[in-house]
Amino acid sequence: MVIKDIAFRKFISEKKIQEKVRLLGEQLNEDYIDKSPVFLPVLNGSFMFASDLMKEVSISCQVSFVKTASYSGLQSTGQLKTLIGLEQSLFGQHIILVEDIVDTGLTLQKIIEELRNLGTKSVEVVSLLRKKPARDKGIEVKYVGFDIESEFVVGYGLDYDGLGRNLKDIYKQAVD
Ligand code: IMP
């Protein structure tokens, strides 16, 4: 399969993804029973994962979508991102960030710190994919679907230059 100028091949099938999502949901149901957590899927990439995951979560919970954006104005560093779109107070709440993929984990660490500063009771992360740099750096991701190398992937919410988010399976760059 080709997207723009790059060839991709199937990497993780829809079936494997769905099995993993079910397991992650079961684990969260156990760990968060009686805690009524707030799930915060980080858009855009996590929309498909979050939708499937939430169908497997049967405990009492809330779901609220957030995004990250670069600082603007005087604080701008070009790299650091901040959380936007929070619509409710998260004070005293158990938070579960829902991510598509953690690569360097830099953005994630910043978000976790921001959420802790809001007086949340706990902050954990569930990510469908985790790349090697995040593992090497010991970025805190309690719930991981698949550990992968540093390869570039698309599909199931993940994009290459805006394309490919709609694919049911996950593809990786084909090396020939
Ligand atoms: P990090 O801050 O380096 O962990 O970057 C994480 C974000 O980069 C993810 O939420 C994705 O939006 C994007 N990203 C990282 N790796 C990939 C990839 O292989 N395919 C598509 N997007 C990616």
PDB file of C-alpha atoms and ligand atoms in Angstrom:
ATOM      1  CA  MET A   1       0.000   0.000   0.000  1.00  0.00           C
ATOM      2  CA  VAL A   2       1.324   3.446  -0.894  1.00  0.00           C
ATOM      3  CA  ILE A   3       0.478   6.692   0.875  1.00  0.00           C
ATOM      4  CA  LYS A   4       1.851   9.681  -0.984  1.00  0.00           C
ATOM      5  CA  ASP A   5       5.472   8.759  -1.672  1.00  0.00           C
ATOM      6  CA  ILE A   6       5.924   5.974   0.894  1.00  0.00           C
ATOM      7  CA  ALA A   7       5.215   2.233   0.685  1.00  0.00           C
ATOM      8  CA  PHE A   8       3.700   0.610   3.764  1.00  0.00           C
ATOM      9  CA  ARG A   9       3.005  -3.010   4.607  1.00  0.00           C
ATOM     10  CA  LYS A  10       0.567  -4.522   7.084  1.00  0.00           C
ATOM     11  CA  PHE A  11       2.057  -4.758  10.549  1.00  0.00           C
ATOM     12  CA  ILE A  12      -0.659  -5.325  13.174  1.00  0.00           C
ATOM     13  CA  SER A  13      -3.988  -6.735  11.988  1.00  0.00           C
ATOM     14  CA  GLU A  14      -7.387  -5.455  13.002  1.00  0.00           C
ATOM     15  CA  LYS A  15      -7.980  -8.781  14.798  1.00  0.00           C
ATOM     16  CA  LYS A  16      -4.810  -8.469  16.893  1.00  0.00           C
ATOM     17  CA  ILE A  17      -5.649  -4.870  17.730  1.00  0.00           C
ATOM     18  CA  GLN A  18      -9.157  -5.778  18.843  1.00  0.00           C
ATOM     19  CA  GLU A  19      -7.883  -8.639  21.034  1.00  0.00           C
ATOM     20  CA  LYS A  20      -5.404  -6.322  22.709  1.00  0.00           C
ATOM     21  CA  VAL A  21      -7.974  -3.584  23.193  1.00  0.00           C
ATOM     22  CA  ARG A  22     -10.249  -6.094  24.934  1.00  0.00           C
ATOM     23  CA  LEU A  23      -7.437  -7.102  27.313  1.00  0.00           C
ATOM     24  CA  LEU A  24      -6.597  -3.487  28.092  1.00  0.00           C
ATOM     25  CA  GLY A  25     -10.268  -2.807  28.816  1.00  0.00           C
ATOM     26  CA  GLU A  26     -10.475  -5.790  31.181  1.00  0.00           C
ATOM     27  CA  GLN A  27      -7.372  -4.634  33.031  1.00  0.00           C
ATOM     28  CA  LEU A  28      -8.759  -1.121  33.426  1.00  0.00           C
ATOM     29  CA  ASN A  29     -12.101  -2.487  34.638  1.00  0.00           C
ATOM     30  CA  GLU A  30     -10.254  -4.355  37.379  1.00  0.00           C
ATOM     31  CA  ASP A  31      -7.872  -1.591  38.382  1.00  0.00           C
ATOM     32  CA  TYR A  32     -10.436   1.208  38.412  1.00  0.00           C
ATOM     33  CA  ILE A  33     -13.448  -0.491  39.902  1.00  0.00           C
ATOM     34  CA  ASP A  34     -15.171   1.954  42.307  1.00  0.00           C
ATOM     35  CA  LYS A  35     -12.849   4.803  41.234  1.00  0.00           C
ATOM     36  CA  SER A  36     -15.040   6.310  38.509  1.00  0.00           C
ATOM     37  CA  PRO A  37     -12.038   7.606  36.488  1.00  0.00           C
ATOM     38  CA  VAL A  38     -11.978  10.297  33.806  1.00  0.00           C
ATOM     39  CA  PHE A  39     -10.611   9.061  30.478  1.00  0.00           C
ATOM     40  CA  LEU A  40      -8.837  11.776  28.496  1.00  0.00           C
ATOM     41  CA  PRO A  41      -8.179  10.656  24.913  1.00  0.00           C
ATOM     42  CA  VAL A  42      -5.594  12.907  23.284  1.00  0.00           C
ATOM     43  CA  LEU A  43      -6.803  13.866  19.781  1.00  0.00           C
ATOM     44  CA  ASN A  44      -6.422  13.407  16.873  1.00  0.00           C
ATOM     45  CA  GLY A  45      -4.516  10.148  16.773  1.00  0.00           C
ATOM     46  CA  SER A  46      -6.296   8.344  19.592  1.00  0.00           C
ATOM     47  CA  PHE A  47      -9.866   8.709  18.308  1.00  0.00           C
ATOM     48  CA  MET A  48     -10.224   5.165  16.968  1.00  0.00           C
ATOM     49  CA  PHE A  49      -8.409   3.454  19.826  1.00  0.00           C
ATOM     50  CA  ALA A  50     -10.372   5.462  22.387  1.00  0.00           C
ATOM     51  CA  SER A  51     -13.672   4.584  20.740  1.00  0.00           C
ATOM     52  CA  ASP A  52     -12.932   0.834  20.740  1.00  0.00           C
ATOM     53  CA  LEU A  53     -11.384   0.897  24.218  1.00  0.00           C
ATOM     54  CA  MET A  54     -14.328   2.684  25.789  1.00  0.00           C
ATOM     55  CA  LYS A  55     -16.660  -0.026  24.504  1.00  0.00           C
ATOM     56  CA  GLU A  56     -14.692  -2.539  26.577  1.00  0.00           C
ATOM     57  CA  VAL A  57     -14.786  -0.418  29.717  1.00  0.00           C
ATOM     58  CA  SER A  58     -17.842  -1.304  31.755  1.00  0.00           C
ATOM     59  CA  ILE A  59     -17.147   0.515  35.032  1.00  0.00           C
ATOM     60  CA  SER A  60     -18.553   3.933  35.867  1.00  0.00           C
ATOM     61  CA  CYS A  61     -16.383   6.563  34.133  1.00  0.00           C
ATOM     62  CA  GLN A  62     -16.308   9.840  32.216  1.00  0.00           C
ATOM     63  CA  VAL A  63     -14.748  10.540  28.819  1.00  0.00           C
ATOM     64  CA  SER A  64     -13.493  13.967  27.805  1.00  0.00           C
ATOM     65  CA  PHE A  65     -11.369  14.713  24.746  1.00  0.00           C
ATOM     66  CA  VAL A  66      -8.271  16.909  24.827  1.00  0.00           C
ATOM     67  CA  LYS A  67      -5.658  18.106  22.372  1.00  0.00           C
ATOM     68  CA  THR A  68      -2.141  19.390  22.604  1.00  0.00           C
ATOM     69  CA  ALA A  69      -1.026  22.667  21.102  1.00  0.00           C
ATOM     70  CA  SER A  70       2.266  24.504  20.879  1.00  0.00           C
ATOM     71  CA  TYR A  71       2.679  27.503  23.146  1.00  0.00           C
ATOM     72  CA  SER A  72       2.045  30.761  21.374  1.00  0.00           C
ATOM     73  CA  GLY A  73       3.277  34.279  22.028  1.00  0.00           C
ATOM     74  CA  LEU A  74       6.092  35.076  24.381  1.00  0.00           C
ATOM     75  CA  GLN A  75       6.305  31.612  25.867  1.00  0.00           C
ATOM     76  CA  SER A  76       6.763  29.939  22.500  1.00  0.00           C
ATOM     77  CA  THR A  77       9.673  27.554  22.319  1.00  0.00           C
ATOM     78  CA  GLY A  78       8.592  25.853  19.123  1.00  0.00           C
ATOM     79  CA  GLN A  79       8.719  22.427  20.737  1.00  0.00           C
ATOM     80  CA  LEU A  80       6.909  22.349  24.065  1.00  0.00           C
ATOM     81  CA  LYS A  81       3.216  21.565  23.915  1.00  0.00           C
ATOM     82  CA  THR A  82       0.440  22.266  26.343  1.00  0.00           C
ATOM     83  CA  LEU A  83      -2.926  20.649  26.980  1.00  0.00           C
ATOM     84  CA  ILE A  84      -6.041  22.339  25.559  1.00  0.00           C
ATOM     85  CA  GLY A  85      -9.749  21.563  25.578  1.00  0.00           C
ATOM     86  CA  LEU A  86     -10.249  20.667  29.239  1.00  0.00           C
ATOM     87  CA  GLU A  87     -13.895  21.331  29.943  1.00  0.00           C
ATOM     88  CA  GLN A  88     -14.246  20.316  33.557  1.00  0.00           C
ATOM     89  CA  SER A  89     -12.395  20.441  36.841  1.00  0.00           C
ATOM     90  CA  LEU A  90     -10.189  17.406  37.295  1.00  0.00           C
ATOM     91  CA  PHE A  91      -9.451  18.167  40.917  1.00  0.00           C
ATOM     92  CA  GLY A  92      -9.541  15.003  43.038  1.00  0.00           C
ATOM     93  CA  GLN A  93     -10.184  12.769  40.004  1.00  0.00           C
ATOM     94  CA  HIS A  94      -8.424   9.634  38.780  1.00  0.00           C
ATOM     95  CA  ILE A  95      -7.218  10.422  35.252  1.00  0.00           C
ATOM     96  CA  ILE A  96      -6.409   7.969  32.472  1.00  0.00           C
ATOM     97  CA  LEU A  97      -4.772   9.557  29.435  1.00  0.00           C
ATOM     98  CA  VAL A  98      -5.533   7.641  26.231  1.00  0.00           C
ATOM     99  CA  GLU A  99      -2.758   7.864  23.621  1.00  0.00           C
ATOM    100  CA  ASP A 100      -2.278   6.316  20.208  1.00  0.00           C
ATOM    101  CA  ILE A 101       1.495   6.103  20.369  1.00  0.00           C
ATOM    102  CA  VAL A 102       4.287   7.269  22.654  1.00  0.00           C
ATOM    103  CA  ASP A 103       7.508   7.936  20.797  1.00  0.00           C
ATOM    104  CA  THR A 104       9.906  10.195  22.702  1.00  0.00           C
ATOM    105  CA  GLY A 105       7.269  10.752  25.375  1.00  0.00           C
ATOM    106  CA  LEU A 106       8.230  14.404  25.698  1.00  0.00           C
ATOM    107  CA  THR A 107       4.727  15.730  25.144  1.00  0.00           C
ATOM    108  CA  LEU A 108       3.296  13.100  27.428  1.00  0.00           C
ATOM    109  CA  GLN A 109       5.596  13.986  30.318  1.00  0.00           C
ATOM    110  CA  LYS A 110       4.603  17.621  30.030  1.00  0.00           C
ATOM    111  CA  ILE A 111       0.881  16.755  30.017  1.00  0.00           C
ATOM    112  CA  ILE A 112       1.215  14.462  33.031  1.00  0.00           C
ATOM    113  CA  GLU A 113       2.922  17.249  34.952  1.00  0.00           C
ATOM    114  CA  GLU A 114       0.171  19.716  33.998  1.00  0.00           C
ATOM    115  CA  LEU A 115      -2.516  17.292  35.146  1.00  0.00           C
ATOM    116  CA  ARG A 116      -0.779  16.618  38.470  1.00  0.00           C
ATOM    117  CA  ASN A 117      -0.611  20.366  39.071  1.00  0.00           C
ATOM    118  CA  LEU A 118      -4.415  20.507  38.778  1.00  0.00           C
ATOM    119  CA  GLY A 119      -4.727  18.487  41.976  1.00  0.00           C
ATOM    120  CA  THR A 120      -5.750  15.222  40.361  1.00  0.00           C
ATOM    121  CA  LYS A 121      -5.814  12.131  42.553  1.00  0.00           C
ATOM    122  CA  SER A 122      -3.847   9.980  40.100  1.00  0.00           C
ATOM    123  CA  VAL A 123      -2.666  10.121  36.492  1.00  0.00           C
ATOM    124  CA  GLU A 124      -1.909   7.022  34.426  1.00  0.00           C
ATOM    125  CA  VAL A 125      -1.490   6.451  30.689  1.00  0.00           C
ATOM    126  CA  VAL A 126      -2.892   3.817  28.354  1.00  0.00           C
ATOM    127  CA  SER A 127      -1.211   3.814  24.936  1.00  0.00           C
ATOM    128  CA  LEU A 128      -1.884   1.407  22.094  1.00  0.00           C
ATOM    129  CA  LEU A 129       1.724   1.602  20.922  1.00  0.00           C
ATOM    130  CA  ARG A 130       5.004   2.462  22.571  1.00  0.00           C
ATOM    131  CA  LYS A 131       8.218   3.048  20.642  1.00  0.00           C
ATOM    132  CA  LYS A 132      11.715   2.242  21.770  1.00  0.00           C
ATOM    133  CA  PRO A 133      12.808   5.776  22.740  1.00  0.00           C
ATOM    134  CA  ALA A 134      10.027   5.928  25.367  1.00  0.00           C
ATOM    135  CA  ARG A 135      11.093   2.552  26.805  1.00  0.00           C
ATOM    136  CA  ASP A 136      14.742   3.562  26.921  1.00  0.00           C
ATOM    137  CA  LYS A 137      13.870   6.766  28.741  1.00  0.00           C
ATOM    138  CA  GLY A 138      11.556   5.064  31.230  1.00  0.00           C
ATOM    139  CA  ILE A 139       8.533   7.222  30.319  1.00  0.00           C
ATOM    140  CA  GLU A 140       5.640   6.244  32.600  1.00  0.00           C
ATOM    141  CA  VAL A 141       3.078   4.336  30.528  1.00  0.00           C
ATOM    142  CA  LYS A 142       1.303   1.848  32.781  1.00  0.00           C
ATOM    143  CA  TYR A 143      -0.890   0.231  30.131  1.00  0.00           C
ATOM    144  CA  VAL A 144       0.743  -0.582  26.768  1.00  0.00           C
ATOM    145  CA  GLY A 145      -0.854  -2.426  23.848  1.00  0.00           C
ATOM    146  CA  PHE A 146       2.185  -3.162  21.712  1.00  0.00           C
ATOM    147  CA  ASP A 147       5.862  -2.349  22.167  1.00  0.00           C
ATOM    148  CA  ILE A 148       7.454  -1.585  18.806  1.00  0.00           C
ATOM    149  CA  GLU A 149      10.837  -0.403  17.514  1.00  0.00           C
ATOM    150  CA  SER A 150      11.409   3.095  16.169  1.00  0.00           C
ATOM    151  CA  GLU A 151       9.601   2.365  12.897  1.00  0.00           C
ATOM    152  CA  PHE A 152       7.051   4.743  11.397  1.00  0.00           C
ATOM    153  CA  VAL A 153       3.472   3.441  11.497  1.00  0.00           C
ATOM    154  CA  VAL A 154       0.095   4.518  10.086  1.00  0.00           C
ATOM    155  CA  GLY A 155      -3.520   3.432  10.399  1.00  0.00           C
ATOM    156  CA  TYR A 156      -6.035   2.963  13.214  1.00  0.00           C
ATOM    157  CA  GLY A 157      -5.950   6.690  13.952  1.00  0.00           C
ATOM    158  CA  LEU A 158      -2.295   7.282  13.167  1.00  0.00           C
ATOM    159  CA  ASP A 159      -1.479   9.427  10.150  1.00  0.00           C
ATOM    160  CA  TYR A 160       1.246  10.071   7.639  1.00  0.00           C
ATOM    161  CA  ASP A 161       0.975  13.710   6.661  1.00  0.00           C
ATOM    162  CA  GLY A 162      -2.719  13.722   7.555  1.00  0.00           C
ATOM    163  CA  LEU A 163      -3.524  10.534   5.638  1.00  0.00           C
ATOM    164  CA  GLY A 164      -4.230   6.956   6.714  1.00  0.00           C
ATOM    165  CA  ARG A 165      -6.091   7.544   9.987  1.00  0.00           C
ATOM    166  CA  ASN A 166      -9.135   5.679   8.668  1.00  0.00           C
ATOM    167  CA  LEU A 167      -7.356   2.337   8.098  1.00  0.00           C
ATOM    168  CA  LYS A 168      -8.534  -0.587  10.267  1.00  0.00           C
ATOM    169  CA  ASP A 169      -5.100  -2.218  10.511  1.00  0.00           C
ATOM    170  CA  ILE A 170      -1.736  -0.732  11.442  1.00  0.00           C
ATOM    171  CA  TYR A 171       0.915  -0.520   8.711  1.00  0.00           C
ATOM    172  CA  LYS A 172       4.621   0.162   8.864  1.00  0.00           C
ATOM    173  CA  GLN A 173       7.010   1.589   6.386  1.00  0.00           C
ATOM    174  CA  ALA A 174       8.190  -1.110   3.968  1.00  0.00           C
ATOM    175  CA  VAL A 175      11.942  -1.359   3.680  1.00  0.00           C
ATOM    176  CA  ASP A 176      13.212  -3.064   0.580  1.00  0.00           C
TER     177      ASP A 176
HETATM  178  P1  IMP B   1       6.228  12.020  21.270  1.00  0.00           P
HETATM  179  O1  IMP B   1       5.990  13.339  21.988  1.00  0.00           O
HETATM  180  O2  IMP B   1       7.590  11.966  20.614  1.00  0.00           O
HETATM  181  O3  IMP B   1       6.004  10.821  22.137  1.00  0.00           O
HETATM  182  O4  IMP B   1       5.230  12.004  20.033  1.00  0.00           O
HETATM  183  C1  IMP B   1       3.984  11.410  20.084  1.00  0.00           C
HETATM  184  C2  IMP B   1       3.106  11.848  18.935  1.00  0.00           C
HETATM  185  O5  IMP B   1       3.838  11.822  17.692  1.00  0.00           O
HETATM  186  C3  IMP B   1       1.969  10.847  18.738  1.00  0.00           C
HETATM  187  O6  IMP B   1       0.837  11.208  19.508  1.00  0.00           O
HETATM  188  C4  IMP B   1       1.737  10.898  17.249  1.00  0.00           C
HETATM  189  O7  IMP B   1       0.823  11.921  16.940  1.00  0.00           O
HETATM  190  C5  IMP B   1       3.083  11.233  16.655  1.00  0.00           C
HETATM  191  N1  IMP B   1       3.785  10.011  16.193  1.00  0.00           N
HETATM  192  C6  IMP B   1       4.877   9.430  16.748  1.00  0.00           C
HETATM  193  N2  IMP B   1       5.258   8.347  16.068  1.00  0.00           N
HETATM  194  C7  IMP B   1       4.370   8.215  15.035  1.00  0.00           C
HETATM  195  C8  IMP B   1       4.233   7.239  13.956  1.00  0.00           C
HETATM  196  O8  IMP B   1       4.996   6.273  13.807  1.00  0.00           O
HETATM  197  N3  IMP B   1       3.186   7.451  13.120  1.00  0.00           N
HETATM  198  C9  IMP B   1       2.317   8.483  13.230  1.00  0.00           C
HETATM  199  N4  IMP B   1       2.416   9.398  14.220  1.00  0.00           N
HETATM  200  C10 IMP B   1       3.435   9.272  15.111  1.00  0.00           C
END
